[in-house]
């Protein structure tokens, strides 16, 4: 019998498509009810233990080996730069990380004063504006970032845009794209060596399913985005 593995999944928007992907890949039973408050789900038939974790904590569980595998957005990986393998782009939760401003406001290049930027992503934001040689003051927030420029807390925001509805509803417009993001499978470096057979099986099955899902005719010859 193969060795058991622990998988940290991001709760929130990514959870439901991730569970579906695992089911499609042959791991039956990967379901969670919306009101389920359990943090650990056991799938002994597959030798899996699943941890339901806040997205920004997934890399921590995987890097420290509390989980062998994890699923998390590229945005979180760019922000945290954890020491993990990142072997598969799952193609789920595709969105972009942008600089946004109140509609009608002066473009960045024409501003002479230091910009105040509200974001959940201070590291990415600092790197981005440093590369452009623009001085910025960062204001770290934990949610509802779009509110900051509406009440004078910040001149700009750096945040994720998926449908664009939140920006539009708050009279904000996209100014620059910093990066694209999608969900990634991440792997603890030691686990890949110590539990090689089991880890390889999961990685192979998931990769194959991602290819199938991305293939226009379900031929399995998927095109990477
Ligand atoms: C995310 C993101 C934006 C919004 C973008 O927030 O931070 O606010 O979704 O989605 P849209 O382009 O489809 O409107 P989330 O819903 O995770 O909540 P938060 O503001 O509390 O972080």
Short mmCIF file of C-alpha atoms and ligand atoms in Angstrom, two decimals, residues 13 120 143-144 146 159-166, ligand 1:
data_model
loop_
_atom_site.label_atom_id
_atom_site.label_comp_id
_atom_site.label_asym_id
_atom_site.label_seq_id
_atom_site.Cartn_x
_atom_site.Cartn_y
_atom_site.Cartn_z
CA UNK A 13 -13.19 30.91 -4.79
CA UNK A 120 -2.77 43.04 -0.17
CA UNK A 143 -9.62 43.06 1.82
CA UNK A 144 -12.07 45.43 0.09
CA UNK A 146 -11.22 49.11 -3.85
CA UNK A 159 -5.38 44.19 -6.65
CA UNK A 160 -6.75 41.17 -8.50
CA UNK A 161 -9.26 41.61 -11.30
CA UNK A 162 -11.29 38.65 -12.51
CA UNK A 163 -14.52 39.87 -14.14
CA UNK A 164 -13.80 43.59 -13.60
CA UNK A 165 -17.17 44.03 -11.88
CA UNK A 166 -15.76 45.27 -8.57
C1 LIG B 1 -11.16 39.83 -5.04
C2 LIG B 1 -10.26 40.96 -5.45
C3 LIG B 1 -11.23 41.99 -5.98
C4 LIG B 1 -12.32 41.13 -6.61
C5 LIG B 1 -12.14 41.07 -8.10
O1 LIG B 1 -11.70 40.13 -3.80
O2 LIG B 1 -9.48 41.43 -4.36
O3 LIG B 1 -11.76 42.77 -4.96
O4 LIG B 1 -12.18 39.79 -6.05
O5 LIG B 1 -13.13 40.29 -8.71
P1 LIG B 1 -13.96 40.84 -9.96
O6 LIG B 1 -12.99 41.45 -10.95
O7 LIG B 1 -14.62 39.60 -10.51
O8 LIG B 1 -14.97 41.83 -9.46
P2 LIG B 1 -12.43 39.04 -2.89
O9 LIG B 1 -13.79 38.75 -3.43
O10 LIG B 1 -11.53 37.85 -2.74
O11 LIG B 1 -12.63 39.76 -1.52
P3 LIG B 1 -11.72 40.80 -0.70
O12 LIG B 1 -11.96 42.15 -1.31
O13 LIG B 1 -12.21 40.73 0.68
O14 LIG B 1 -10.28 40.37 -0.82
#
